[in-house]
Amino acid sequence: MRVPASSDSNSGGKNLVVYDEPTSVLGLRRSPSPTAVEEKPLFSAAGGDDNQFPSDDHAMRSMDWDSIMRELELDDDSTPNMKPNFPPPAHFTVVDPPVPGFPDQLNPAENGYDSNEGGGFDNIEDLIRVVDCVDSDELQQAHVILSRLNQRLRSPTGRPLLRAAFYFKEALGSVLSGLNRNQIRLTSWAEIVERIRAIKEFSVISPIPLFSHFTANQAILDTLHQSSSPFAHIVDFDIGFGGQYASLMREIAEKSSVSGGFLRVTAVVPEELAVETRLVKENLAQFARDLKIRFQIDFVLMRTFEMLSFKAIRFVEGERTVVLISPVIFRRLNGISRFANDLRRVSPNVVVFVDSEGWNGISGAGSFQREFVSGLEFYTMVLESLDAAAPNNDLVKKIIEAFVLQPKIASAVEAAAVNKRQGGGEMTWREAFCAAGMRMVPLSQFVDFQAECLVEKAQVRGFHVAKRQGDLVLCWHGRPLVATSAWRF
């Protein structure tokens, strides 16, 4: 249901009214409109000025890392300064290199692995045998082979393929032991600190995280700039720690008009991230107050969204609505086509899809083996790029792998197993979008320019930017790592 928007500009420094609904984290409540009404806020925040957005490298830098550490009482001398320091990107000519076909990463012989070198060849073969057993429901045999693998792949060491094999072996073990998302475990503060450290390090050494943020932000901006409405609403299905919104709000402050604007974010979050939502809300709210812009953030539990779909989210008449999605939402939902059809009823101004997990229009519709092998290929490439970015820093790589990449791998393998149990996907996400009446819209040249500047600044040979089927793609030696696209009905 949409409700009328009000342009009452007196809401700047007041809190926003909220009403009860079982759709948010830790008993959060949501505001019915962007107009100001006095009441005690829980997970809503308001500040005070305008509308328009980013083009620089603030995505991670804008998060107040020092405040986060103080919040967690970890700001002593033993804790390193968490704030990244990115110089502005350089200017240079934009060139789109060709994108070759996706190679077969899983042939150890082609990648310099000897059968006697750490058991590389045997490990990969046995890993695929476990997958075949799971695919054919020979679970007892799968346990036997996995037990053998556990004796050989004891830790994530060695070359990228073997490290990726270890993480996928661990994910398979969790699937076979019955561990799944129904067993919710809230993240501890110590784990949150390590995740923040890992994200920061990843953003410093690799263009992958910031490419995802910058391309999505500019696609959002291109849509918001087409309207004179002061109200913008972003529905985000993969908010993480929300660092990308700090750069959006900075741009609002820099380009604010006299009448001011209003940015509202609705984040759909899994139950296990309940603790992080407090951190996200407090930091973004404080950042908005410092910039004197009006801002509100609401949280909706993933389980609630699974039951109610977009009825769990409040939409306001007159807002420019943007839906920001990633493979995360497709892993959680039973049916991509249903999501796309529900999205059509909402009719947002733009849908921005950021694929940083190697879906390539395939995942969601293949067999368990096909999705597993595709994922193993993809994360082997990511680890290759990580080795190139930090060749002599094993500690940084271990932190990034443990707190950024391994959780993604575990989620991807679990989702592929769930998809298998449910009989497989009926179509890919791209097919589902087209069937629902969505069409791809080209990203602006400025998005291309930003992406090229970011890759150039990274100074890691092997990364480059290309266009393919309307996507803007970050590639590693011609192979896709991140693909951003924009869609409309």
Coordinates of C-alpha atoms in Angstrom, one line a residue:
M1 CA 0.0 0.0 0.0
R2 CA 1.2 3.5 -0.8
V3 CA 0.4 6.5 1.4
P4 CA 0.7 10.1 0.3
A5 CA 4.1 11.8 0.9
S6 CA 4.2 15.1 2.6
S7 CA 6.8 17.8 1.8
D8 CA 6.6 19.4 5.2
S9 CA 10.1 20.7 5.8
N10 CA 9.7 21.1 9.5
S11 CA 10.6 17.5 10.1
G12 CA 14.3 18.2 10.0
G13 CA 15.4 17.8 13.6
K14 CA 12.5 15.7 15.0
N15 CA 12.0 12.0 15.4
L16 CA 9.6 10.1 13.2
V17 CA 6.4 8.4 14.3
V18 CA 6.6 4.6 14.2
Y19 CA 3.9 1.9 14.4
D20 CA 4.0 -1.7 15.5
E21 CA 4.4 -4.4 13.0
P22 CA 6.3 -7.8 13.3
T23 CA 8.6 -6.9 10.5
S24 CA 11.8 -5.6 12.0
V25 CA 14.8 -6.6 14.1
L26 CA 14.9 -6.5 17.9
G27 CA 11.3 -5.2 18.1
L28 CA 12.0 -2.4 15.7
R29 CA 9.1 -0.4 14.5
R30 CA 8.6 1.5 11.2
S31 CA 7.5 5.0 10.3
P32 CA 4.4 5.6 8.2
S33 CA 5.6 8.6 6.4
P34 CA 8.6 11.0 6.0
T35 CA 6.8 13.8 7.8
A36 CA 7.8 14.7 11.3
V37 CA 5.7 13.5 14.3
E38 CA 7.2 13.3 17.8
E39 CA 7.8 9.9 19.3
K40 CA 10.5 7.8 20.7
P41 CA 12.5 6.2 17.8
L42 CA 14.0 2.7 17.9
F43 CA 15.5 2.1 14.5
S44 CA 14.5 5.2 12.6
A45 CA 16.7 8.3 12.3
A46 CA 16.2 11.7 11.0
G47 CA 18.5 14.6 10.3
G48 CA 17.8 17.7 8.1
D49 CA 18.5 18.7 4.5
D50 CA 18.6 17.5 0.9
N51 CA 18.8 15.0 -2.0
Q52 CA 21.3 13.9 -4.7
F53 CA 24.3 11.5 -4.5
P54 CA 27.9 10.2 -4.9
S55 CA 30.9 9.8 -7.2
D56 CA 34.0 9.3 -5.1
D57 CA 35.7 6.8 -2.9
H58 CA 33.8 7.4 0.4
A59 CA 32.0 4.1 0.6
M60 CA 34.2 2.6 3.2
R61 CA 36.0 5.7 4.3
S62 CA 32.7 7.4 5.3
M63 CA 31.9 4.8 7.9
D64 CA 33.0 6.1 11.3
W65 CA 35.4 3.2 12.1
D66 CA 36.8 4.9 15.2
S67 CA 33.3 5.4 16.6
I68 CA 32.5 1.7 15.9
M69 CA 35.6 0.6 17.8
R70 CA 34.7 2.9 20.7
E71 CA 31.2 1.6 20.7
L72 CA 32.6 -1.9 21.1
E73 CA 35.1 -0.7 23.8
L74 CA 38.0 -1.8 21.6
D75 CA 39.6 1.6 21.0
D76 CA 42.7 1.0 23.1
D77 CA 46.2 1.2 21.8
S78 CA 46.2 -2.5 20.8
T79 CA 43.5 -1.9 18.2
P80 CA 44.7 -0.5 14.9
N81 CA 43.0 2.5 13.3
M82 CA 40.2 1.1 11.2
K83 CA 39.6 4.1 9.0
P84 CA 40.7 3.5 5.4
N85 CA 42.4 6.4 3.7
F86 CA 41.7 6.5 -0.1
P87 CA 43.1 9.3 -2.2
P88 CA 40.8 10.5 -5.0
P89 CA 40.8 8.4 -8.2
A90 CA 42.9 9.6 -11.1
H91 CA 41.5 10.7 -14.4
F92 CA 42.3 8.8 -17.6
T93 CA 40.9 7.5 -20.8
V94 CA 38.2 4.9 -20.5
V95 CA 38.8 1.8 -22.6
D96 CA 36.6 -1.3 -22.7
P97 CA 38.7 -4.5 -23.3
P98 CA 37.0 -7.6 -24.7
V99 CA 35.8 -10.2 -22.3
P100 CA 36.9 -13.7 -23.2
G101 CA 34.9 -16.8 -22.3
F102 CA 34.8 -18.2 -18.8
P103 CA 37.7 -20.8 -18.5
D104 CA 37.7 -24.1 -16.7
Q105 CA 39.5 -23.4 -13.4
L106 CA 39.1 -26.9 -12.0
N107 CA 41.7 -28.7 -14.1
P108 CA 44.6 -28.8 -11.7
A109 CA 47.1 -29.9 -14.4
E110 CA 46.3 -26.7 -16.3
N111 CA 46.9 -24.6 -13.2
G112 CA 50.3 -26.0 -12.3
Y113 CA 49.2 -28.6 -9.8
D114 CA 51.0 -31.9 -9.6
S115 CA 49.2 -34.9 -8.3
N116 CA 51.9 -35.3 -5.6
E117 CA 51.9 -31.6 -4.7
G118 CA 49.8 -31.4 -1.5
G119 CA 47.3 -33.9 -3.0
G120 CA 46.0 -31.1 -5.3
F121 CA 44.6 -33.3 -8.0
D122 CA 43.2 -36.0 -5.7
N123 CA 41.6 -33.3 -3.5
I124 CA 39.7 -31.7 -6.3
E125 CA 38.6 -35.1 -7.7
D126 CA 37.3 -36.2 -4.3
L127 CA 35.5 -32.9 -3.7
I128 CA 33.6 -33.4 -7.0
R129 CA 32.8 -37.0 -6.0
V130 CA 31.2 -35.8 -2.8
V131 CA 29.1 -33.4 -4.8
D132 CA 28.1 -36.2 -7.2
C133 CA 27.1 -38.3 -4.2
V134 CA 25.0 -35.4 -2.8
D135 CA 23.4 -34.9 -6.2
S136 CA 22.4 -38.6 -6.4
D137 CA 21.4 -38.8 -2.7
E138 CA 24.2 -41.3 -1.8
L139 CA 24.9 -39.5 1.5
Q140 CA 26.7 -42.3 3.2
Q141 CA 29.3 -42.5 0.5
A142 CA 29.5 -38.7 0.5
H143 CA 30.4 -38.9 4.3
V144 CA 33.1 -41.5 3.6
I145 CA 34.8 -39.4 0.9
L146 CA 34.5 -36.2 2.9
S147 CA 36.1 -37.9 5.9
R148 CA 39.0 -38.8 3.6
L149 CA 39.2 -35.2 2.4
N150 CA 39.3 -33.9 6.0
Q151 CA 42.5 -35.8 6.6
R152 CA 44.2 -34.2 3.6
L153 CA 42.6 -30.7 3.4
R154 CA 43.2 -29.7 7.0
S155 CA 43.6 -25.9 6.5
P156 CA 43.2 -23.2 3.9
T157 CA 46.8 -23.1 2.7
G158 CA 48.6 -23.3 -0.6
R159 CA 47.5 -22.0 -4.0
P160 CA 44.1 -20.4 -4.6
L161 CA 42.4 -23.6 -6.0
L162 CA 43.4 -25.6 -2.9
R163 CA 42.3 -22.8 -0.5
A164 CA 39.0 -22.6 -2.3
A165 CA 38.6 -26.4 -2.2
F166 CA 39.1 -26.3 1.6
Y167 CA 36.4 -23.7 2.1
F168 CA 34.0 -25.6 -0.2
K169 CA 34.8 -28.8 1.6
E170 CA 33.9 -27.2 4.9
A171 CA 30.6 -25.9 3.4
L172 CA 29.8 -29.4 2.2
G173 CA 30.5 -30.7 5.7
S174 CA 28.0 -28.3 7.1
V175 CA 25.4 -29.3 4.6
L176 CA 25.8 -33.0 5.2
S177 CA 25.8 -32.5 9.0
G178 CA 22.4 -30.7 8.8
L179 CA 23.6 -27.3 9.8
N180 CA 21.5 -24.7 8.1
R181 CA 20.0 -21.2 8.4
N182 CA 17.1 -22.5 10.6
Q183 CA 19.7 -22.7 13.4
I184 CA 20.1 -19.0 14.0
R185 CA 23.2 -17.9 15.9
L186 CA 23.5 -14.2 16.6
T187 CA 26.9 -12.7 15.7
S188 CA 29.0 -11.8 18.7
W189 CA 30.6 -8.3 19.1
A190 CA 34.1 -9.8 18.6
E191 CA 33.0 -11.4 15.3
I192 CA 31.6 -8.1 14.2
V193 CA 34.9 -6.3 14.9
E194 CA 36.7 -8.9 12.9
R195 CA 34.3 -8.6 10.0
I196 CA 34.7 -4.8 10.0
R197 CA 38.5 -5.3 10.0
A198 CA 38.2 -7.8 7.1
I199 CA 35.9 -5.6 5.0
K200 CA 38.2 -2.6 5.6
E201 CA 41.3 -4.6 4.5
F202 CA 39.5 -6.1 1.5
S203 CA 38.5 -2.6 0.4
V204 CA 42.0 -1.3 0.8
I205 CA 43.8 -3.9 -1.3
S206 CA 41.1 -5.0 -3.9
P207 CA 38.7 -3.0 -6.1
I208 CA 36.0 -5.7 -5.7
P209 CA 34.0 -4.2 -2.8
L210 CA 34.1 -0.6 -3.9
F211 CA 33.3 -1.5 -7.5
S212 CA 30.1 -3.0 -6.2
H213 CA 29.3 0.1 -4.1
F214 CA 30.2 2.8 -6.6
T215 CA 28.5 1.3 -9.6
A216 CA 25.3 0.7 -7.6
N217 CA 25.4 4.2 -6.1
Q218 CA 25.7 5.9 -9.4
A219 CA 23.0 3.8 -11.0
I220 CA 20.8 5.0 -8.1
L221 CA 21.8 8.6 -8.6
D222 CA 21.1 8.5 -12.3
T223 CA 17.5 7.6 -11.4
L224 CA 17.0 10.0 -8.5
H225 CA 18.3 12.9 -10.6
Q226 CA 15.5 12.4 -13.1
S227 CA 12.9 13.5 -10.5
S228 CA 12.3 16.7 -8.6
S229 CA 10.8 14.8 -5.7
P230 CA 12.7 15.4 -2.5
F231 CA 11.8 11.9 -1.2
A232 CA 14.0 8.9 -2.1
H233 CA 13.4 5.3 -0.8
I234 CA 15.9 2.6 -1.3
V235 CA 14.9 -1.0 -0.5
D236 CA 18.2 -2.9 0.1
F237 CA 18.4 -6.7 0.3
D238 CA 22.1 -6.8 1.1
I239 CA 23.0 -3.8 3.3
G240 CA 26.0 -5.3 5.1
F241 CA 27.4 -2.6 7.4
G242 CA 25.8 0.2 5.3
G243 CA 29.1 1.9 4.3
Q244 CA 27.7 2.7 0.8
Y245 CA 25.0 5.0 2.3
A246 CA 27.6 7.2 4.0
S247 CA 28.8 8.2 0.5
L248 CA 25.3 8.7 -0.7
M249 CA 24.5 11.0 2.3
R250 CA 27.8 12.9 1.7
E251 CA 26.7 13.6 -1.8
I252 CA 23.3 14.8 -0.5
A253 CA 25.0 17.3 1.7
E254 CA 27.3 18.5 -1.0
K255 CA 24.5 19.0 -3.5
S256 CA 21.6 20.0 -1.2
S257 CA 19.0 22.5 -2.2
V258 CA 17.3 25.1 0.0
S259 CA 14.1 23.0 0.3
G260 CA 16.1 19.9 1.5
G261 CA 15.5 16.2 0.8
F262 CA 14.7 13.0 2.5
L263 CA 16.5 9.6 2.2
R264 CA 14.7 6.6 3.5
V265 CA 16.3 3.1 3.5
T266 CA 14.4 -0.2 4.2
A267 CA 16.9 -3.0 4.7
V268 CA 15.7 -6.6 4.6
V269 CA 18.1 -8.5 6.9
P270 CA 18.4 -12.1 8.1
E271 CA 17.7 -12.9 11.7
E272 CA 21.3 -13.7 12.6
L273 CA 22.4 -10.1 11.8
A274 CA 20.2 -8.6 14.5
V275 CA 23.2 -7.3 16.4
E276 CA 24.7 -5.6 13.4
T277 CA 21.5 -3.6 12.7
R278 CA 22.0 -1.6 15.8
L279 CA 25.5 -0.7 14.7
V280 CA 24.4 0.2 11.1
K281 CA 21.5 2.3 12.4
E282 CA 23.5 4.3 15.0
N283 CA 26.4 5.0 12.7
L284 CA 24.4 6.1 9.7
A285 CA 22.0 8.1 11.8
Q286 CA 25.0 9.9 13.4
F287 CA 26.6 10.5 10.0
A288 CA 23.3 12.0 8.7
R289 CA 23.0 14.3 11.7
D290 CA 26.6 15.5 11.2
L291 CA 25.8 16.3 7.6
K292 CA 22.4 17.9 8.6
I293 CA 20.4 15.8 6.2
R294 CA 17.1 14.0 6.9
F295 CA 17.5 10.2 7.0
Q296 CA 15.5 7.3 8.2
I297 CA 16.3 3.6 8.2
D298 CA 13.9 0.7 8.8
F299 CA 14.7 -3.0 9.1
V300 CA 12.5 -5.9 8.0
L301 CA 13.3 -9.5 9.0
M302 CA 14.0 -11.8 6.0
R303 CA 11.5 -14.4 7.4
T304 CA 8.8 -11.7 7.4
F305 CA 9.6 -10.8 3.9
E306 CA 9.5 -14.5 2.9
M307 CA 6.0 -14.6 4.2
L308 CA 4.6 -11.2 3.1
S309 CA 6.9 -10.3 0.2
F310 CA 6.7 -6.6 -0.5
K311 CA 3.7 -6.2 1.7
A312 CA 6.2 -6.2 4.6
I313 CA 7.6 -2.9 3.3
R314 CA 5.9 0.5 3.4
F315 CA 5.9 2.5 0.2
V316 CA 5.0 6.2 0.1
E317 CA 3.3 7.9 -2.8
G318 CA 5.6 10.5 -4.4
E319 CA 8.9 8.8 -3.4
R320 CA 11.4 7.8 -6.0
T321 CA 11.8 4.1 -5.2
V322 CA 15.0 2.1 -5.9
V323 CA 15.3 -1.7 -5.2
L324 CA 18.9 -2.8 -4.7
I325 CA 19.4 -6.6 -4.9
S326 CA 22.1 -9.2 -5.0
P327 CA 22.2 -13.0 -5.1
V328 CA 21.6 -13.0 -1.4
I329 CA 17.8 -12.6 -1.8
F330 CA 17.6 -15.3 -4.4
R331 CA 19.4 -17.7 -2.2
R332 CA 16.7 -17.2 0.5
L333 CA 13.6 -17.2 -1.6
N334 CA 11.7 -20.2 -3.0
G335 CA 11.2 -19.1 -6.6
I336 CA 13.0 -16.2 -8.4
S337 CA 10.0 -15.7 -10.7
R338 CA 7.6 -15.1 -7.8
F339 CA 10.0 -12.4 -6.5
A340 CA 10.2 -10.7 -9.9
N341 CA 6.4 -10.8 -10.3
D342 CA 5.9 -9.3 -6.8
L343 CA 8.5 -6.7 -7.8
R344 CA 6.4 -5.7 -10.8
R345 CA 3.4 -4.9 -8.5
V346 CA 5.6 -2.5 -6.6
S347 CA 6.9 -0.9 -9.9
P348 CA 10.0 0.8 -8.6
N349 CA 11.7 3.5 -10.6
V350 CA 14.8 1.3 -11.0
V351 CA 16.1 -2.1 -9.9
V352 CA 19.8 -2.3 -9.5
F353 CA 21.3 -5.8 -9.4
V354 CA 24.9 -6.3 -8.2
D355 CA 26.3 -9.8 -8.7
S356 CA 29.5 -10.2 -6.8
E357 CA 29.1 -13.9 -6.4
G358 CA 29.6 -15.2 -9.9
W359 CA 26.0 -16.0 -10.7
N360 CA 26.4 -15.1 -14.4
G361 CA 22.8 -15.7 -15.2
I362 CA 23.2 -19.4 -14.4
S363 CA 22.9 -19.9 -10.7
G364 CA 19.4 -20.6 -9.3
A365 CA 18.4 -22.8 -12.2
G366 CA 21.2 -25.5 -12.4
S367 CA 21.9 -28.8 -10.7
F368 CA 23.7 -28.9 -7.3
Q369 CA 26.9 -30.1 -9.1
R370 CA 26.7 -27.3 -11.7
E371 CA 26.2 -24.6 -9.1
F372 CA 28.9 -26.0 -6.8
V373 CA 31.5 -26.2 -9.6
S374 CA 30.6 -22.7 -10.8
G375 CA 31.1 -21.4 -7.3
L376 CA 34.4 -23.2 -6.9
E377 CA 35.6 -21.7 -10.2
F378 CA 34.5 -18.2 -9.2
Y379 CA 36.0 -18.2 -5.7
T380 CA 39.3 -19.6 -7.0
M381 CA 39.5 -16.5 -9.3
V382 CA 38.7 -14.3 -6.3
L383 CA 41.5 -15.9 -4.3
E384 CA 43.9 -15.5 -7.3
S385 CA 43.1 -11.8 -7.4
L386 CA 43.6 -11.6 -3.6
D387 CA 47.0 -13.2 -3.9
A388 CA 48.0 -10.7 -6.6
A389 CA 46.7 -7.7 -4.5
A390 CA 48.5 -8.8 -1.3
P391 CA 51.3 -11.2 -2.4
N392 CA 53.3 -10.9 0.8
N393 CA 50.6 -10.4 3.4
D394 CA 49.3 -13.8 4.5
L395 CA 47.6 -12.4 7.7
V396 CA 45.5 -9.9 5.7
K397 CA 44.5 -12.6 3.3
K398 CA 43.5 -15.0 6.1
I399 CA 41.4 -12.3 7.7
I400 CA 39.6 -11.5 4.5
E401 CA 39.1 -15.2 3.6
A402 CA 37.8 -16.1 7.1
F403 CA 35.4 -13.2 7.6
V404 CA 34.3 -12.2 4.1
L405 CA 34.7 -15.0 1.6
Q406 CA 34.2 -18.2 3.7
P407 CA 30.7 -17.0 4.9
K408 CA 29.7 -16.3 1.3
I409 CA 30.9 -19.7 0.2
A410 CA 29.0 -21.4 3.0
S411 CA 25.8 -19.6 2.1
A412 CA 26.1 -20.3 -1.6
V413 CA 26.7 -24.1 -1.0
E414 CA 23.8 -24.3 1.4
A415 CA 21.5 -22.5 -1.0
A416 CA 22.5 -24.8 -3.9
A417 CA 21.7 -27.8 -1.6
V418 CA 18.3 -26.3 -0.7
N419 CA 17.6 -25.6 -4.3
K420 CA 18.4 -29.3 -5.1
R421 CA 16.0 -30.5 -2.4
Q422 CA 13.3 -28.3 -3.8
G423 CA 13.7 -29.8 -7.3
G424 CA 15.9 -27.1 -8.8
G425 CA 15.1 -23.6 -10.1
E426 CA 12.6 -23.0 -12.8
M427 CA 14.6 -20.3 -14.5
T428 CA 17.6 -18.0 -14.1
W429 CA 17.3 -14.6 -12.5
R430 CA 17.8 -12.9 -15.8
E431 CA 15.0 -15.1 -17.5
A432 CA 12.7 -14.3 -14.5
F433 CA 13.3 -10.6 -14.8
C434 CA 12.5 -10.6 -18.6
A435 CA 9.5 -12.9 -18.1
A436 CA 8.1 -10.4 -15.5
G437 CA 8.3 -7.6 -18.1
M438 CA 11.6 -6.0 -16.9
R439 CA 14.0 -4.5 -19.4
M440 CA 17.7 -3.6 -18.9
V441 CA 18.5 0.1 -19.0
P442 CA 22.1 1.3 -19.9
L443 CA 24.3 2.6 -17.1
S444 CA 25.6 6.1 -17.6
Q445 CA 29.1 6.9 -19.0
F446 CA 29.9 8.4 -15.6
V447 CA 29.4 4.9 -14.0
D448 CA 31.9 3.6 -16.6
F449 CA 34.4 6.4 -15.8
Q450 CA 34.1 5.8 -12.0
A451 CA 34.7 2.1 -12.4
E452 CA 37.8 2.6 -14.6
C453 CA 39.2 5.2 -12.1
L454 CA 38.7 2.7 -9.3
V455 CA 40.5 -0.1 -11.1
E456 CA 43.3 2.2 -12.1
K457 CA 43.8 3.4 -8.5
A458 CA 43.9 -0.2 -7.3
Q459 CA 47.2 -0.7 -9.2
V460 CA 46.8 -4.5 -9.4
R461 CA 47.5 -5.9 -12.8
G462 CA 44.8 -8.2 -14.0
F463 CA 41.7 -6.2 -13.1
H464 CA 39.9 -4.4 -15.9
V465 CA 36.4 -3.1 -16.7
A466 CA 34.3 -4.3 -19.6
K467 CA 30.7 -4.3 -20.8
R468 CA 28.8 -7.4 -21.5
Q469 CA 25.1 -7.9 -22.3
G470 CA 24.3 -4.5 -20.7
D471 CA 26.2 -5.3 -17.5
L472 CA 29.2 -3.3 -16.3
V473 CA 31.7 -6.0 -15.3
L474 CA 34.8 -6.0 -13.2
C475 CA 37.0 -8.7 -14.6
W476 CA 40.1 -10.6 -13.5
H477 CA 42.2 -11.5 -16.5
G478 CA 39.0 -11.5 -18.6
R479 CA 36.9 -13.5 -16.2
P480 CA 33.9 -11.8 -14.5
L481 CA 34.1 -11.0 -10.7
V482 CA 31.4 -8.3 -10.3
A483 CA 28.6 -7.4 -12.7
T484 CA 26.2 -4.4 -12.1
S485 CA 23.1 -3.9 -14.2
A486 CA 20.0 -1.7 -14.0
W487 CA 16.4 -2.8 -14.8
R488 CA 13.0 -1.1 -15.2
F489 CA 9.4 -2.2 -15.9

